[in-house]
Coordinates of C-alpha atoms in Angstrom, one line a residue:
M2 CA 37.5 121.5 207.6
A3 CA 41.0 120.9 206.4
L4 CA 40.3 117.3 205.3
D5 CA 37.2 118.4 203.5
T6 CA 39.1 121.0 201.6
L7 CA 41.8 118.5 200.4
E8 CA 39.3 116.0 199.2
R9 CA 37.4 118.4 197.1
S10 CA 38.0 118.4 193.3
A11 CA 39.0 121.5 191.3
P12 CA 36.1 123.8 190.5
P13 CA 35.0 123.8 186.9
I14 CA 36.1 127.3 186.4
F15 CA 39.8 126.3 186.8
R16 CA 39.7 123.5 184.2
Q17 CA 42.0 124.5 181.1
G18 CA 42.4 122.8 177.7
L19 CA 41.4 119.5 176.3
S20 CA 42.3 116.1 177.4
A21 CA 45.4 114.3 176.1
T22 CA 43.4 111.9 174.1
T23 CA 41.5 114.6 172.4
K24 CA 44.6 116.5 171.6
L25 CA 46.2 113.4 170.0
V26 CA 43.2 112.7 167.9
L27 CA 42.9 116.4 166.7
L28 CA 46.6 116.6 165.9
A29 CA 46.5 113.3 164.0
L30 CA 43.6 114.5 161.9
L31 CA 45.4 117.8 161.3
S32 CA 48.5 116.0 160.2
I33 CA 46.5 113.8 157.8
L34 CA 44.8 117.0 156.5
L35 CA 48.1 118.8 155.9
M36 CA 49.7 115.8 154.2
A37 CA 46.7 115.4 151.9
S38 CA 46.6 119.1 151.1
D39 CA 50.3 119.2 150.4
H40 CA 50.0 116.2 148.1
R41 CA 47.1 117.7 146.3
F42 CA 47.8 121.4 146.2
K43 CA 51.6 121.5 146.9
I44 CA 51.2 124.1 149.5
S45 CA 54.5 123.4 151.2
Q46 CA 56.6 123.7 148.0
P47 CA 57.2 127.5 148.4
L48 CA 58.2 127.0 152.0
R49 CA 60.6 124.3 151.1
S50 CA 62.1 126.4 148.2
G51 CA 62.6 129.3 150.6
I52 CA 64.3 127.1 153.2
A53 CA 66.5 125.6 150.5
I54 CA 67.6 129.0 149.3
V55 CA 68.4 130.1 152.8
L56 CA 70.4 126.9 153.6
A57 CA 72.2 126.7 150.2
P58 CA 75.2 128.9 151.3
L59 CA 75.5 126.9 154.5
Q60 CA 75.5 123.7 152.6
W61 CA 78.1 125.0 150.2
L62 CA 80.4 126.1 153.1
S63 CA 80.0 122.8 154.8
L64 CA 81.0 120.9 151.6
Q65 CA 84.1 123.0 150.9
P66 CA 86.6 121.3 153.3
G67 CA 85.8 117.8 152.0
R68 CA 86.1 119.0 148.4
A69 CA 89.4 120.7 149.1
V70 CA 90.8 117.5 150.6
N71 CA 89.6 115.4 147.7
G72 CA 90.9 117.8 145.1
L73 CA 94.3 118.0 146.8
G74 CA 94.5 114.2 146.9
Q75 CA 93.3 113.9 143.3
Y76 CA 95.9 116.5 142.2
F77 CA 98.8 114.6 143.7
G78 CA 97.5 111.3 142.4
N79 CA 97.1 112.6 138.9
L80 CA 100.6 114.2 139.1
E81 CA 102.1 110.8 140.0
E82 CA 100.2 109.0 137.3
A83 CA 101.3 111.6 134.7
Q84 CA 104.9 111.2 135.8
D85 CA 104.7 107.4 135.5
A86 CA 103.0 107.7 132.1
A87 CA 105.6 110.1 130.9
Q88 CA 108.4 107.8 132.0
N89 CA 106.7 104.8 130.3
F90 CA 106.2 106.8 127.1
H91 CA 109.8 107.9 127.1
T92 CA 110.9 104.2 127.5
R93 CA 108.6 103.0 124.7
T94 CA 109.8 105.8 122.5
I95 CA 113.4 104.8 122.9
A96 CA 112.5 101.1 122.3
Q97 CA 110.5 102.0 119.2
A98 CA 113.3 104.2 117.9
Q99 CA 115.7 101.3 118.3
R100 CA 113.3 99.0 116.4
L101 CA 112.8 101.6 113.7
Q102 CA 116.6 101.8 113.2
Q103 CA 116.8 98.0 113.0
V104 CA 113.8 97.8 110.6
E105 CA 115.4 100.4 108.3
Q106 CA 118.7 98.5 108.4
L107 CA 116.9 95.2 107.6
T108 CA 114.9 96.8 104.8
Q109 CA 118.1 98.1 103.2
E110 CA 119.8 94.7 103.5
N111 CA 116.7 93.0 102.1
A112 CA 116.7 95.3 99.1
Q113 CA 120.4 94.7 98.5
L114 CA 120.0 91.0 98.7
R115 CA 117.1 91.1 96.3
Q116 CA 119.1 93.0 93.9
L117 CA 122.0 90.6 94.2
L118 CA 119.7 87.6 93.8
D119 CA 117.7 89.3 91.0
L120 CA 114.4 88.5 92.8
R121 CA 111.2 90.1 91.6
K122 CA 109.4 92.5 93.9
Q123 CA 106.4 91.3 95.8
M124 CA 104.0 94.1 95.0
A125 CA 100.7 94.2 96.8
G126 CA 97.8 94.2 94.4
P127 CA 94.6 96.3 94.5
S128 CA 92.3 95.9 97.5
Q129 CA 88.8 96.8 98.6
A130 CA 87.2 97.4 102.0
V131 CA 84.1 95.4 102.7
E132 CA 81.7 95.1 105.6
V133 CA 80.3 91.9 107.1
L134 CA 76.6 91.7 106.8
Y135 CA 75.7 88.4 108.5
D136 CA 76.8 84.8 109.0
T137 CA 75.5 82.1 106.7
A138 CA 72.6 80.0 108.0
D139 CA 74.4 76.7 107.4
P140 CA 75.5 75.4 110.8
Y141 CA 78.1 73.0 109.2
T142 CA 80.1 75.8 107.6
D143 CA 81.9 78.8 108.8
R144 CA 81.2 81.5 106.3
V145 CA 80.1 85.2 106.3
V146 CA 78.5 87.4 103.7
V147 CA 80.0 90.8 102.8
D148 CA 78.4 93.8 101.2
R149 CA 80.2 93.8 97.8
G150 CA 79.9 91.6 94.8
Q151 CA 80.6 91.5 91.1
I152 CA 79.4 95.1 90.6
G153 CA 81.9 96.2 93.3
G154 CA 84.8 94.4 91.6
I155 CA 85.1 91.4 93.9
V156 CA 86.3 88.3 92.2
Q157 CA 86.2 84.7 93.2
G158 CA 89.3 83.3 95.0
A159 CA 90.4 86.7 96.4
A160 CA 92.0 86.7 99.8
V161 CA 90.3 88.4 102.8
I162 CA 92.3 89.9 105.7
D163 CA 91.8 92.1 108.7
A164 CA 94.1 93.9 111.1
G165 CA 95.1 90.6 112.7
G166 CA 95.9 88.6 109.6
V167 CA 94.2 86.3 107.1
V168 CA 90.5 85.8 107.6
G169 CA 89.6 83.6 104.7
Q170 CA 88.9 83.5 100.9
V171 CA 86.0 84.6 98.7
T172 CA 84.4 81.4 97.5
R173 CA 81.1 82.7 95.9
V174 CA 80.4 86.0 94.2
Y175 CA 77.0 87.4 93.5
P176 CA 76.1 90.7 91.8
L177 CA 75.7 92.6 95.1
V178 CA 77.2 90.5 97.8
S179 CA 79.9 87.9 98.2
E180 CA 80.4 84.8 100.4
V181 CA 83.7 84.5 102.3
T182 CA 84.8 81.1 103.7
L183 CA 86.8 81.5 106.9
L184 CA 90.0 79.7 107.6
T185 CA 88.3 77.7 110.4
D186 CA 85.9 76.0 107.9
R187 CA 86.6 72.3 107.4
D188 CA 86.8 72.6 103.6
Q189 CA 89.2 75.5 103.6
S190 CA 93.0 75.1 103.3
I191 CA 95.9 77.5 103.0
P192 CA 99.6 77.1 102.4
V193 CA 101.6 78.4 105.4
M194 CA 105.2 78.8 106.3
N195 CA 106.8 78.6 109.8
A196 CA 108.4 82.0 110.3
R197 CA 111.0 80.5 112.6
T198 CA 112.2 77.5 110.6
G199 CA 111.0 78.4 107.1
S200 CA 109.3 75.0 106.6
R201 CA 106.2 74.9 104.5
H202 CA 102.9 73.2 105.4
V203 CA 99.2 73.1 104.5
A204 CA 96.8 74.3 107.1
M205 CA 93.1 73.3 107.1
G206 CA 90.2 74.4 109.2
D207 CA 89.3 72.4 112.3
P208 CA 85.9 73.5 113.5
F209 CA 85.7 70.8 116.1
M210 CA 88.2 72.6 118.4
P211 CA 86.6 75.1 120.8
G212 CA 86.3 78.5 119.1
G213 CA 87.7 77.1 115.8
A214 CA 91.3 76.4 115.0
L215 CA 93.7 75.3 112.2
E216 CA 95.4 71.9 111.8
L217 CA 98.6 71.4 109.9
K218 CA 98.2 68.3 107.7
F219 CA 100.9 65.6 107.1
V220 CA 103.6 67.1 109.4
P221 CA 106.3 64.5 110.0
A222 CA 106.9 63.8 113.7
S223 CA 110.5 64.8 113.4
T224 CA 109.7 68.3 112.1
D225 CA 111.1 71.2 114.1
V226 CA 107.9 72.9 115.3
K227 CA 107.2 74.4 118.7
Q228 CA 104.3 76.0 120.5
G229 CA 104.2 79.7 119.8
D230 CA 105.7 79.5 116.3
L231 CA 104.2 82.1 114.0
L232 CA 102.6 80.8 110.8
T233 CA 102.5 83.1 107.8
T234 CA 101.4 82.8 104.2
S235 CA 104.1 81.3 102.0
G236 CA 102.8 83.0 98.8
I237 CA 103.4 79.9 96.6
D238 CA 99.7 79.5 95.7
G239 CA 99.2 82.9 94.0
V240 CA 96.2 83.7 96.1
Y241 CA 97.5 85.0 99.4
P242 CA 100.4 87.5 99.3
P243 CA 103.5 86.2 101.3
G244 CA 104.1 87.3 104.8
L245 CA 100.5 87.6 106.1
H246 CA 99.9 86.3 109.6
V247 CA 97.8 83.1 109.6
G248 CA 98.1 81.8 113.2
T249 CA 100.2 80.7 116.0
V250 CA 101.0 77.0 116.9
S251 CA 99.0 76.2 120.1
Q252 CA 99.2 72.4 120.4
I253 CA 101.5 69.6 119.2
D254 CA 100.6 65.9 119.6
R255 CA 103.4 63.5 118.7
R256 CA 102.3 59.9 118.8
V257 CA 104.5 56.9 118.9
D258 CA 102.2 54.8 116.7
S259 CA 102.1 57.4 114.0
S260 CA 104.7 58.9 111.7
F261 CA 102.9 62.2 111.5
A262 CA 102.3 64.7 114.3
R263 CA 99.0 66.5 114.9
V264 CA 99.7 70.3 115.0
H265 CA 97.0 72.7 115.9
A266 CA 97.2 76.5 115.5
T267 CA 95.1 79.4 116.7
P268 CA 94.0 81.8 113.9
A269 CA 95.6 85.2 114.0
A270 CA 92.3 86.9 112.9
K271 CA 90.1 85.1 115.5
A272 CA 88.6 88.2 116.9
R273 CA 87.4 89.7 113.6
G274 CA 85.4 92.9 113.4
R275 CA 82.8 94.1 110.9
H276 CA 85.2 95.6 108.4
L277 CA 87.5 93.4 106.2
L278 CA 89.9 94.0 103.3
V279 CA 89.7 92.0 100.1
L280 CA 93.0 91.5 98.2
M281 CA 92.8 90.7 94.5
P282 CA 94.6 87.6 93.4
V283 CA 98.2 88.0 92.2
K284 CA 98.3 88.0 88.4
D285 CA 101.9 88.7 87.7
W286 CA 103.3 85.2 88.4
P287 CA 105.7 84.0 85.8
L288 CA 104.4 81.5 83.3
A289 CA 105.4 77.9 83.6
P290 CA 108.3 76.8 81.4
A291 CA 107.2 75.5 78.1
A292 CA 107.7 71.7 77.5
H293 CA 110.6 70.7 75.3
P294 CA 109.4 69.4 72.0
E295 CA 110.3 65.8 71.2
P296 CA 113.2 65.4 68.8
K297 CA 112.2 64.5 65.2
R298 CA 113.4 61.2 64.1
S299 CA 114.6 60.2 60.6
G300 CA 113.5 57.2 58.7
K301 CA 116.5 55.2 60.0
G302 CA 115.6 55.8 63.6
R303 CA 118.3 58.5 64.2
P304 CA 117.4 61.9 65.6
T305 CA 117.8 64.8 63.3
A306 CA 120.5 67.4 63.7
S307 CA 118.0 69.7 65.4
S308 CA 117.5 67.2 68.2
A309 CA 119.5 67.1 71.5
P310 CA 122.9 65.5 71.2
S311 CA 122.2 63.2 74.2
A312 CA 119.0 61.8 72.6
A313 CA 119.2 58.0 72.4
P314 CA 118.2 56.1 69.2
A315 CA 114.7 54.9 69.1
S316 CA 115.7 51.3 68.4
S317 CA 118.7 49.5 69.5
G318 CA 118.7 47.5 66.2
A319 CA 119.1 50.6 64.0
K320 CA 122.1 50.6 61.7
P321 CA 124.1 53.6 60.7

């Protein structure tokens, strides 16, 4: 009897629930149904909003320690940076004050020397601000077009500068626009002066150098020129006012088989912007001295009394 009892299966009345496979299938279908319903009707959005509202204070409290540590570190970092900046600013202020004192002294000395030498003042002429519209389409030239022309008062031959120095020269003027030839153009030249030695040269554009450069023409090999020398406008041409930055000597090639050195310079206004300044040509240059009239000669070949005493007779055979 005992063996028969152990081998018997459970009565149907004691069977409870579904099988594991059935539960898995039903739960999978229910999950798919809930996901589709939530995607379609957003039924879980209110529940999520409520949970987010309840958990917001807890999230805020959990973030406060990290924020406090970061804020404390940032405070001390900013304080150290502010102290370093204040110290650097104080140092620069002292250096600039020293330079300002030297500049004022040099200005006064320059004015006194000009008064002693009776030199005329180099007054800056009128100027106009222009904006670069576009580069010219010619690939063999280095020119730009600006937004002012004859109507705006631009004249041909005017110098063009920017914050870095000389940019070029106005070469063509139209009613509404003007064409500016840059210093790096192969047909453009400008008289320059070495600020260190005072020697004068002529710089021409060298577009074959990478990025464009200037080349000093006919510089004797024995000329005192070094890399880093500042080149400024000499002002002897009447187009560019004196003292404007033109470029810096970047390369010197002295050859044994040539009596001239090849000197290249980097333009000071290489990184030009959209806005430029046009300087009108200088018009107050003194006139050239008039040529001395030839002495009038008498019929016997002698100069008249109005002629210079050192004038020689026209013919060696003339008799008194």
